[in-house]
Short mmCIF file of C-alpha atoms and ligand atoms in Angstrom, two decimals:
data_model
loop_
_atom_site.label_atom_id
_atom_site.label_comp_id
_atom_site.label_asym_id
_atom_site.label_seq_id
_atom_site.Cartn_x
_atom_site.Cartn_y
_atom_site.Cartn_z
CA MET A 1 20.60 -26.89 13.23
CA GLU A 2 23.37 -26.89 11.10
CA ARG A 3 23.16 -24.56 7.93
CA ILE A 4 22.78 -26.66 4.53
CA ASN A 5 23.07 -24.91 1.22
CA PRO A 6 19.34 -25.51 0.58
CA PHE A 7 19.56 -24.34 -3.13
CA ASN A 8 21.36 -27.85 -3.85
CA ASN A 9 18.49 -29.52 -2.18
CA ALA A 10 16.07 -27.69 -4.65
CA LEU A 11 18.52 -28.75 -7.58
CA LYS A 12 18.69 -32.23 -7.10
CA GLN A 13 14.94 -33.24 -6.57
CA LEU A 14 14.78 -30.70 -9.80
CA LYS A 15 17.55 -32.95 -11.77
CA GLU A 16 15.52 -36.25 -10.76
CA SER A 17 12.14 -35.05 -12.03
CA ILE A 18 13.84 -34.33 -14.97
CA ALA A 19 14.76 -37.35 -15.56
CA TYR A 20 11.58 -39.10 -14.90
CA LEU A 21 10.27 -36.54 -17.67
CA GLY A 22 12.87 -37.90 -19.85
CA LEU A 23 13.45 -34.66 -21.17
CA ASP A 24 16.80 -32.80 -22.66
CA GLU A 25 19.97 -31.94 -19.92
CA GLU A 26 19.42 -28.19 -21.96
CA TYR A 27 16.14 -28.05 -19.26
CA TYR A 28 17.80 -29.05 -16.45
CA ARG A 29 19.96 -26.28 -17.12
CA ARG A 30 17.14 -23.87 -18.30
CA LEU A 31 15.30 -24.34 -14.96
CA SER A 32 17.98 -24.21 -12.56
CA THR A 33 19.28 -20.81 -13.80
CA PRO A 34 17.91 -17.87 -12.58
CA GLU A 35 16.49 -15.07 -15.07
CA HIS A 36 17.67 -12.38 -12.98
CA ILE A 37 19.41 -11.94 -9.93
CA ILE A 38 19.43 -8.32 -7.99
CA GLU A 39 21.46 -6.81 -5.51
CA HIS A 40 21.25 -3.51 -4.03
CA PRO A 41 22.35 -2.28 -0.74
CA VAL A 42 19.99 -0.97 1.14
CA THR A 43 20.43 2.39 3.41
CA ILE A 44 18.29 3.53 5.81
CA VAL A 45 18.53 7.01 8.67
CA MET A 46 18.36 5.52 12.25
CA ASP A 47 16.37 6.82 15.11
CA SER A 48 19.92 7.82 16.47
CA GLY A 49 20.63 10.27 12.89
CA GLU A 50 23.05 7.54 11.73
CA SER A 51 23.23 6.09 8.31
CA LYS A 52 22.49 1.80 7.91
CA THR A 53 23.34 0.13 4.93
CA PHE A 54 21.25 -3.91 5.03
CA GLN A 55 22.29 -6.54 1.60
CA GLY A 56 18.86 -6.70 -0.04
CA TYR A 57 18.24 -8.46 -2.42
CA ARG A 58 15.52 -10.17 -5.55
CA VAL A 59 15.78 -13.12 -7.52
CA GLN A 60 13.59 -13.04 -10.69
CA PHE A 61 13.96 -17.32 -11.12
CA ASN A 62 11.80 -17.83 -13.69
CA ASN A 63 8.80 -16.18 -16.25
CA ALA A 64 7.78 -18.10 -18.28
CA LEU A 65 4.10 -18.78 -16.22
CA GLY A 66 3.94 -15.09 -15.99
CA PRO A 67 5.15 -12.25 -13.97
CA TYR A 68 7.59 -12.68 -10.99
CA LYS A 69 5.97 -13.16 -7.49
CA GLY A 70 7.26 -13.90 -4.27
CA GLY A 71 7.75 -12.55 -1.10
CA ILE A 72 10.29 -10.42 0.50
CA ARG A 73 11.94 -11.97 3.76
CA PHE A 74 13.34 -9.70 7.01
CA HIS A 75 15.90 -12.11 8.88
CA PRO A 76 19.31 -11.82 9.82
CA LEU A 77 20.61 -14.77 7.84
CA ALA A 78 19.21 -13.92 4.54
CA ASN A 79 21.26 -14.74 1.82
CA ILE A 80 21.91 -15.18 -1.85
CA GLU A 81 21.35 -18.90 -1.61
CA GLU A 82 18.69 -18.99 0.80
CA VAL A 83 16.85 -16.43 -1.24
CA LYS A 84 17.78 -18.30 -4.77
CA THR A 85 16.09 -21.17 -3.47
CA LEU A 86 13.05 -19.67 -2.00
CA ALA A 87 12.35 -18.09 -6.13
CA PHE A 88 12.87 -21.61 -7.33
CA LEU A 89 10.66 -22.77 -5.13
CA MET A 90 8.22 -20.16 -5.80
CA ALA A 91 8.29 -20.91 -9.52
CA LEU A 92 7.85 -24.55 -9.16
CA LYS A 93 4.78 -23.65 -6.80
CA CYS A 94 2.69 -21.42 -9.11
CA ALA A 95 3.01 -24.28 -11.89
CA VAL A 96 2.15 -26.86 -9.28
CA VAL A 97 -1.68 -25.28 -8.01
CA ASN A 98 -1.94 -23.51 -11.84
CA ILE A 99 -1.73 -19.83 -11.41
CA PRO A 100 -0.27 -17.67 -14.00
CA MET A 101 2.45 -16.22 -12.03
CA GLY A 102 6.26 -17.02 -12.30
CA GLY A 103 8.74 -17.66 -9.36
CA GLY A 104 10.74 -14.91 -7.22
CA LYS A 105 11.93 -14.16 -3.76
CA GLY A 106 13.35 -11.02 -2.03
CA GLY A 107 15.27 -10.48 1.31
CA VAL A 108 17.10 -8.14 3.39
CA GLN A 109 19.86 -9.22 5.62
CA VAL A 110 18.78 -7.47 8.91
CA ASN A 111 17.15 -8.36 12.83
CA PRO A 112 14.01 -6.33 12.45
CA LYS A 113 13.14 -7.07 15.99
CA ASN A 114 15.97 -4.44 16.42
CA LEU A 115 14.18 -1.93 14.73
CA SER A 116 11.76 0.34 15.80
CA ALA A 117 8.92 1.26 13.83
CA GLU A 118 10.03 3.70 11.99
CA GLU A 119 13.20 2.36 11.59
CA LEU A 120 11.13 -0.47 10.25
CA GLU A 121 8.79 1.57 8.01
CA ARG A 122 11.95 3.55 6.57
CA LEU A 123 13.95 0.18 6.06
CA SER A 124 10.42 -1.25 3.90
CA ARG A 125 10.30 2.04 1.55
CA ALA A 126 13.44 2.19 1.38
CA TRP A 127 13.66 -1.29 -0.08
CA VAL A 128 11.01 0.44 -3.04
CA LYS A 129 12.99 3.10 -3.89
CA VAL A 130 16.49 0.85 -4.47
CA PHE A 131 13.87 -2.18 -6.42
CA PHE A 132 11.60 0.12 -7.64
CA HIS A 133 12.64 -0.77 -11.38
CA ASP A 134 12.46 -4.18 -10.84
CA ILE A 135 9.50 -5.00 -9.59
CA GLY A 136 5.60 -3.82 -10.82
CA PRO A 137 1.98 -5.01 -10.91
CA ASP A 138 3.48 -6.82 -14.67
CA ARG A 139 7.14 -7.53 -13.80
CA ASP A 140 6.99 -9.03 -10.34
CA ILE A 141 4.88 -8.63 -7.32
CA PRO A 142 5.97 -9.31 -3.98
CA ALA A 143 4.49 -10.53 -0.90
CA PRO A 144 5.52 -11.31 2.78
CA ASP A 145 7.69 -13.69 4.23
CA MET A 146 9.42 -14.26 7.46
CA TYR A 147 9.30 -11.42 9.66
CA THR A 148 7.38 -9.39 6.97
CA ASN A 149 3.75 -8.57 6.83
CA PRO A 150 0.37 -6.21 5.58
CA GLN A 151 1.65 -3.30 7.26
CA ILE A 152 4.74 -3.55 5.69
CA MET A 153 3.25 -4.89 2.12
CA ALA A 154 0.87 -1.50 2.69
CA TRP A 155 4.44 0.80 3.16
CA MET A 156 5.60 -1.06 0.28
CA ALA A 157 2.43 -0.52 -2.53
CA ASP A 158 2.40 3.24 -1.15
CA GLU A 159 5.83 3.61 -1.86
CA TYR A 160 5.51 2.07 -5.03
CA SER A 161 2.53 4.35 -5.85
CA LYS A 162 4.06 7.75 -4.70
CA LEU A 163 7.44 6.29 -7.59
CA ALA A 164 4.92 6.03 -9.93
CA GLY A 165 3.28 8.62 -9.56
CA HIS A 166 -0.73 7.37 -9.50
CA TYR A 167 -1.69 4.52 -6.94
CA THR A 168 -0.65 0.99 -7.70
CA PRO A 169 -2.08 -1.34 -5.13
CA ALA A 170 -1.02 -4.25 -7.68
CA SER A 171 2.40 -3.81 -7.24
CA PHE A 172 2.38 -5.69 -3.88
CA THR A 173 0.30 -8.27 -2.09
CA GLY A 174 -0.40 -9.62 1.13
CA LYS A 175 -1.78 -5.68 1.95
CA PRO A 176 -3.90 -5.09 5.06
CA VAL A 177 -8.37 -5.66 3.82
CA ASP A 178 -8.72 -2.31 4.11
CA LYS A 179 -5.68 -1.43 2.00
CA ASP A 180 -6.98 -3.25 -0.85
CA GLY A 181 -5.82 -6.62 0.31
CA SER A 182 -7.46 -9.68 -0.15
CA GLU A 183 -10.06 -11.29 2.64
CA GLY A 184 -8.52 -14.11 3.88
CA ARG A 185 -5.07 -13.40 2.18
CA GLU A 186 -3.38 -13.65 6.34
CA PHE A 187 -3.86 -16.71 6.71
CA ALA A 188 -4.45 -18.34 3.01
CA THR A 189 -1.48 -20.31 4.14
CA SER A 190 -2.47 -22.36 6.84
CA GLN A 191 -5.37 -22.59 5.08
CA GLY A 192 -4.31 -24.42 1.78
CA GLY A 193 -2.66 -26.34 4.19
CA PHE A 194 -5.51 -27.15 5.66
CA TYR A 195 -7.50 -28.54 2.56
CA ALA A 196 -3.93 -30.61 1.55
CA LEU A 197 -3.97 -32.42 4.99
CA THR A 198 -7.90 -32.96 4.56
CA GLU A 199 -7.05 -35.00 1.94
CA LEU A 200 -4.51 -36.89 3.02
CA VAL A 201 -5.99 -37.67 6.39
CA LYS A 202 -9.50 -39.38 3.77
CA LYS A 203 -6.93 -41.12 1.66
CA MET A 204 -5.14 -42.41 4.97
CA GLY A 205 -8.05 -43.50 6.31
CA MET A 206 -7.61 -40.97 9.93
CA GLN A 207 -10.60 -40.53 12.01
CA THR A 208 -10.77 -36.17 12.74
CA GLY A 209 -11.83 -35.82 16.55
CA LYS A 210 -8.64 -38.58 16.71
CA ILE A 211 -6.39 -36.86 15.03
CA ARG A 212 -3.38 -35.59 16.54
CA VAL A 213 -1.01 -32.92 15.63
CA VAL A 214 2.45 -31.60 16.47
CA ILE A 215 3.75 -27.59 15.08
CA GLN A 216 6.61 -26.26 14.93
CA GLY A 217 6.75 -22.36 14.63
CA PHE A 218 3.48 -20.50 16.00
CA GLY A 219 3.97 -17.50 13.65
CA ASN A 220 1.59 -16.06 10.20
CA VAL A 221 1.20 -20.01 9.70
CA GLY A 222 2.16 -21.94 12.34
CA TYR A 223 -0.69 -19.73 14.42
CA HIS A 224 -3.53 -20.18 11.84
CA ALA A 225 -2.90 -23.66 11.52
CA ALA A 226 -3.28 -24.31 14.61
CA ARG A 227 -6.26 -22.15 15.16
CA ILE A 228 -8.08 -23.88 11.66
CA LEU A 229 -7.53 -27.25 12.78
CA HIS A 230 -8.81 -27.35 16.58
CA GLU A 231 -11.68 -25.19 15.00
CA HIS A 232 -12.33 -28.52 12.56
CA GLY A 233 -12.01 -31.13 15.68
CA TYR A 234 -7.97 -31.84 15.43
CA LYS A 235 -6.39 -32.58 17.93
CA VAL A 236 -3.35 -29.82 18.37
CA VAL A 237 -1.16 -31.18 21.17
CA ALA A 238 2.17 -28.90 20.77
CA VAL A 239 3.22 -25.92 19.18
CA SER A 240 6.62 -24.35 19.72
CA ASP A 241 8.74 -20.81 18.83
CA SER A 242 12.17 -19.87 18.02
CA ARG A 243 12.59 -20.56 22.31
CA GLY A 244 10.64 -23.64 22.43
CA GLY A 245 7.50 -25.59 22.77
CA ILE A 246 4.94 -27.13 25.02
CA TYR A 247 2.80 -29.67 24.73
CA VAL A 248 -0.11 -30.89 26.19
CA GLU A 249 -1.25 -34.20 26.07
CA GLN A 250 -5.07 -33.84 25.93
CA GLY A 251 -5.24 -31.31 23.30
CA PHE A 252 -5.62 -27.14 23.41
CA ASN A 253 -6.84 -24.23 22.18
CA PRO A 254 -4.69 -22.14 20.77
CA ASP A 255 -6.26 -18.74 20.91
CA HIS A 256 -5.73 -19.05 24.56
CA VAL A 257 -1.64 -19.57 23.61
CA MET A 258 -1.85 -16.96 21.62
CA GLN A 259 -2.87 -14.81 24.08
CA ALA A 260 -1.03 -15.55 26.34
CA LYS A 261 2.25 -15.22 24.51
CA ARG A 262 0.73 -11.87 23.24
CA GLU A 263 0.50 -10.90 26.75
CA ARG A 264 3.94 -12.63 28.01
CA GLY A 265 5.83 -12.56 24.43
CA VAL A 266 7.60 -16.08 24.59
CA LEU A 267 5.39 -19.05 24.45
CA VAL A 268 7.35 -21.01 26.72
CA ASN A 269 6.56 -18.66 29.36
CA ALA A 270 3.16 -17.66 28.70
CA TYR A 271 1.52 -20.39 28.69
CA CYS A 272 -0.60 -21.41 32.39
CA HIS A 273 -0.24 -18.79 34.15
CA GLY A 274 -3.60 -17.48 35.39
CA THR A 275 -5.02 -18.41 32.15
CA VAL A 276 -8.14 -20.93 31.70
CA CYS A 277 -5.43 -23.68 31.28
CA ASP A 278 -4.01 -23.40 34.91
CA ASN A 279 -5.50 -26.85 35.63
CA ILE A 280 -3.94 -28.19 33.05
CA GLU A 281 -0.97 -31.26 32.73
CA HIS A 282 1.87 -29.28 30.40
CA LYS A 283 5.24 -30.07 29.27
CA LYS A 284 7.96 -27.15 28.26
CA ILE A 285 10.09 -29.13 25.27
CA THR A 286 12.25 -27.99 22.84
CA ASN A 287 12.17 -27.74 19.28
CA LYS A 288 14.31 -30.59 19.50
CA GLU A 289 11.91 -32.92 21.25
CA LEU A 290 8.79 -31.13 19.59
CA LEU A 291 10.09 -32.65 16.42
CA GLU A 292 10.30 -36.02 17.89
CA LEU A 293 7.11 -36.28 19.50
CA GLU A 294 4.72 -39.35 19.09
CA CYS A 295 1.59 -37.75 16.49
CA ASP A 296 -0.50 -38.15 13.86
CA ILE A 297 0.46 -34.98 11.72
CA LEU A 298 3.66 -33.17 12.44
CA ILE A 299 3.67 -29.94 10.70
CA PRO A 300 6.98 -28.01 10.16
CA ALA A 301 6.23 -23.61 10.21
CA ALA A 302 9.03 -22.16 10.90
CA LEU A 303 12.47 -22.09 9.29
CA GLU A 304 13.96 -24.65 6.89
CA ASN A 305 15.98 -27.60 6.99
CA GLN A 306 14.14 -28.90 10.15
CA ILE A 307 14.50 -32.44 9.84
CA THR A 308 17.54 -34.13 8.24
CA GLU A 309 19.61 -37.11 7.60
CA LYS A 310 20.31 -36.61 11.65
CA ASN A 311 16.76 -36.87 13.26
CA ALA A 312 14.62 -38.14 10.23
CA ASP A 313 14.57 -41.66 11.56
CA LYS A 314 13.00 -40.21 15.00
CA ILE A 315 10.02 -38.79 13.65
CA LYS A 316 7.08 -40.96 15.11
CA ALA A 317 4.25 -38.47 13.26
CA ARG A 318 2.11 -40.99 11.09
CA ALA A 319 2.24 -38.27 8.31
CA VAL A 320 4.00 -34.58 7.70
CA VAL A 321 2.29 -31.86 6.53
CA GLU A 322 5.64 -29.35 4.97
CA LEU A 323 4.35 -25.69 5.61
CA ALA A 324 7.95 -24.11 5.87
CA ASN A 325 9.71 -23.69 2.92
CA GLY A 326 12.53 -26.89 2.58
CA ALA A 327 11.91 -28.03 5.76
CA ILE A 328 13.13 -31.25 5.34
CA THR A 329 16.20 -31.91 3.35
CA PRO A 330 16.63 -34.69 0.33
CA GLU A 331 18.20 -37.48 2.38
CA ALA A 332 15.73 -36.87 5.11
CA ASP A 333 12.91 -37.27 2.48
CA THR A 334 14.49 -40.63 1.83
CA ILE A 335 14.11 -41.76 5.42
CA LEU A 336 10.73 -40.79 5.79
CA ASP A 337 10.36 -42.39 2.22
CA GLN A 338 11.58 -45.53 4.07
CA LYS A 339 9.50 -45.37 7.15
CA ARG A 340 6.62 -44.61 5.03
CA ILE A 341 5.06 -41.26 6.36
CA PRO A 342 4.14 -39.52 3.80
CA VAL A 343 5.29 -36.20 3.15
CA VAL A 344 2.96 -33.20 1.22
CA PRO A 345 5.40 -31.11 0.40
CA ASP A 346 5.56 -27.59 0.12
CA VAL A 347 5.51 -26.70 -2.66
CA LEU A 348 1.43 -27.56 -2.43
CA ALA A 349 1.21 -27.74 1.30
CA ASN A 350 2.08 -23.87 1.39
CA ALA A 351 0.82 -22.82 -1.48
CA GLY A 352 -2.00 -21.09 -0.44
CA GLY A 353 -0.23 -17.88 0.18
CA VAL A 354 0.18 -17.60 -3.12
CA VAL A 355 -2.98 -18.62 -4.41
CA VAL A 356 -4.57 -15.56 -2.76
CA SER A 357 -1.99 -13.71 -3.56
CA TYR A 358 -3.02 -13.71 -7.18
CA PHE A 359 -6.44 -13.58 -6.55
CA GLU A 360 -5.40 -10.35 -4.84
CA TRP A 361 -3.94 -9.16 -7.26
CA GLN A 362 -6.49 -10.06 -9.39
CA GLN A 363 -9.30 -7.86 -7.67
CA ASN A 364 -6.83 -4.84 -7.61
CA LEU A 365 -5.91 -4.87 -11.62
CA GLU A 366 -10.25 -4.92 -12.03
CA ASN A 367 -10.91 -2.83 -9.10
CA LYS A 368 -13.48 -5.71 -7.35
CA LYS A 369 -13.13 -7.32 -3.47
CA TRP A 370 -14.40 -10.82 -3.45
CA THR A 371 -16.14 -11.97 0.17
CA GLU A 372 -13.61 -14.03 2.14
CA ARG A 373 -16.13 -16.97 1.17
CA LYS A 374 -15.49 -16.54 -2.65
CA VAL A 375 -11.59 -16.72 -2.21
CA LEU A 376 -11.83 -19.51 0.25
CA ASN A 377 -13.83 -21.77 -2.16
CA LYS A 378 -12.10 -20.95 -5.28
CA LEU A 379 -8.62 -21.95 -2.77
CA GLU A 380 -10.29 -25.30 -1.91
CA LYS A 381 -11.17 -26.12 -5.45
CA ILE A 382 -7.19 -25.46 -6.62
CA ILE A 383 -5.10 -27.49 -3.12
CA LYS A 384 -7.88 -30.14 -3.89
CA LYS A 385 -7.85 -30.88 -7.22
CA GLU A 386 -3.91 -30.50 -7.60
CA PHE A 387 -3.33 -32.86 -4.28
CA ASN A 388 -5.38 -35.50 -6.17
CA ASN A 389 -2.90 -34.94 -9.14
CA ILE A 390 -0.33 -35.83 -7.66
CA TRP A 391 -1.64 -38.57 -5.61
CA ILE A 392 -1.99 -39.99 -8.94
CA ILE A 393 0.99 -39.63 -9.98
CA SER A 394 2.66 -40.66 -7.21
CA ARG A 395 0.74 -44.24 -7.54
CA ASP A 396 1.13 -44.22 -10.88
CA LYS A 397 4.94 -43.89 -11.10
CA LYS A 398 5.97 -44.99 -7.31
CA VAL A 399 7.10 -41.73 -6.25
CA ASN A 400 6.55 -40.47 -3.17
CA LEU A 401 4.39 -36.84 -3.48
CA ARG A 402 7.55 -34.15 -3.57
CA THR A 403 8.74 -35.81 -6.53
CA ALA A 404 5.09 -36.62 -7.46
CA ALA A 405 4.38 -32.35 -7.10
CA PHE A 406 7.74 -32.05 -9.25
CA ILE A 407 7.17 -34.03 -11.75
CA LEU A 408 3.51 -32.20 -12.17
CA GLY A 409 4.85 -28.40 -11.58
CA ILE A 410 8.45 -28.84 -13.86
CA GLY A 411 6.14 -30.56 -16.68
CA ARG A 412 3.67 -27.57 -17.01
CA LEU A 413 6.73 -25.18 -16.27
CA VAL A 414 8.62 -26.64 -19.78
CA LYS A 415 5.05 -26.60 -21.42
CA ALA A 416 5.05 -23.14 -20.99
CA ILE A 417 9.23 -22.83 -21.83
CA LYS A 418 8.53 -24.34 -25.15
CA ARG A 419 5.22 -21.87 -26.46
P1 NAD B 501 6.27 -15.91 11.01
O1 NAD B 501 7.90 -14.79 11.17
O2 NAD B 501 5.22 -15.57 11.19
O3 NAD B 501 6.82 -16.99 11.85
C1 NAD B 501 7.92 -17.69 11.87
C2 NAD B 501 7.81 -18.88 13.44
O4 NAD B 501 9.07 -19.77 12.92
C3 NAD B 501 7.75 -17.86 14.72
O5 NAD B 501 7.43 -18.38 15.29
C4 NAD B 501 8.87 -17.96 14.97
O6 NAD B 501 9.40 -18.10 16.62
C5 NAD B 501 9.41 -19.19 14.90
N1 NAD B 501 10.92 -20.18 14.36
C6 NAD B 501 12.03 -19.14 14.43
N2 NAD B 501 12.78 -19.84 14.64
C7 NAD B 501 12.95 -21.00 14.86
C8 NAD B 501 13.48 -22.22 15.81
N3 NAD B 501 15.11 -22.10 15.31
N4 NAD B 501 12.70 -22.89 15.94
C9 NAD B 501 11.66 -23.00 15.99
N5 NAD B 501 10.81 -21.81 15.48
C10 NAD B 501 11.22 -20.89 15.10
O7 NAD B 501 6.87 -16.75 9.41
P2 NAD B 501 5.51 -17.36 8.79
O8 NAD B 501 5.32 -16.32 7.91
O9 NAD B 501 4.70 -18.42 9.82
O10 NAD B 501 6.52 -18.04 8.29
C11 NAD B 501 7.24 -19.61 8.50
C12 NAD B 501 7.23 -20.31 7.16
O11 NAD B 501 6.25 -20.63 6.29
C13 NAD B 501 8.75 -19.93 6.24
O12 NAD B 501 9.11 -21.35 5.92
C14 NAD B 501 8.13 -19.19 5.29
O13 NAD B 501 8.70 -18.94 3.91
C15 NAD B 501 6.86 -19.85 4.92
N6 NAD B 501 5.52 -20.03 4.43
C16 NAD B 501 4.63 -18.67 4.89
C17 NAD B 501 3.88 -18.06 3.90
C18 NAD B 501 2.96 -17.19 4.86
O14 NAD B 501 2.34 -16.42 3.78
N7 NAD B 501 3.71 -15.92 5.72
C19 NAD B 501 3.66 -18.45 2.76
C20 NAD B 501 4.72 -19.34 2.66
C21 NAD B 501 5.49 -20.53 2.97
#
């Protein structure tokens, strides 16, 4: 896939919403400019004894609603434009789900697959050392993102606590449950997406037992989305990872695929080798083919810029739920609108992660532990309420759901800036 400057896409959408809200140009300038762009080299000693330096980033976009909040991504292609865009989307996302948090994002340009577990721990701790004065429970609270996970957050919170001189679990969210993480955080992004999807399905009059779902990506978000949907009677017919995907006409249990992937490493080689699905007809497909499959719901849950002007016309899904950040470009949005394919945009579809991160932060600050039921009930209420708010704006103003979400979020941000 080509690299498209994702920040320009976000700005285009911001400009449109400012115009819809009839706001002064000044708000465009204010909301298109990150408050802090921080870059530090992060140096670690490799297992070989040599030193190696990686580029580290943190962008603090806007804190009008509360402390900056957003993930840290370890990825070979991580760069400042991408981190800026994701930080902007975090500010908007927190506003869309109406939580008192601002937008931030971080990254390290590194391929974590090339690091040993010890090197990964050293890198995580080194990131905290160099960014220590920029973050903190009242200032900026990072969380996991692509190729970072609860264990990495535990190392980071531990390092932060050492440097602060006291135990500070509220410095990072997305930690393991036994290290002051929240119940439900691991699958919160997918669970939130599921709540949004169920509202959309109701509006579109689809019948649960017959809904065919295709999911791109089989990491944290993609796998849990597949698992939750399967558990609720949806038919998951295709999933993929970076090496390609599988398609099974009659649907399959994602847990069987996950088990086989864990045993064999790669999804396309994992399926149907002595597992329960040996007798089921299945097909290996490319990621390009997966996106163009006939289905009811398509869920991009891997990378940005997957549905562009080049393939949007070939999308055959009846609706798209954008779990990955920035998976659809503005040009593709226009084409999907023309094809009358509704899109639940990333800022709502994947906001479950930040909502439960906010719950984790609250629990840490109050030294409390909520049950999974309590976490999920509160999450469900928020996502369903904001989905319906966005739906109403979209009908009233005759705009798509993304523009409606921007109108809702930008409206709340501007109100916070004015106070
Ligand atoms: P992850 O690292 O756990 O999984 C990423 C998945 O994408 C893997 O299965 C990987 O194989 C696959 N992938 C990578 N390159 C691909 C390619 N070229 N084609 C197809 N698949 C490819 O990451 P994640 O946490 O599941 O995040 C996925 C997306 O969701 C990202 O856009 C992330 O920003 C977004 N997101 C995640 C969270 C969260 O809580 N984890 C919250 C909000 C948004």
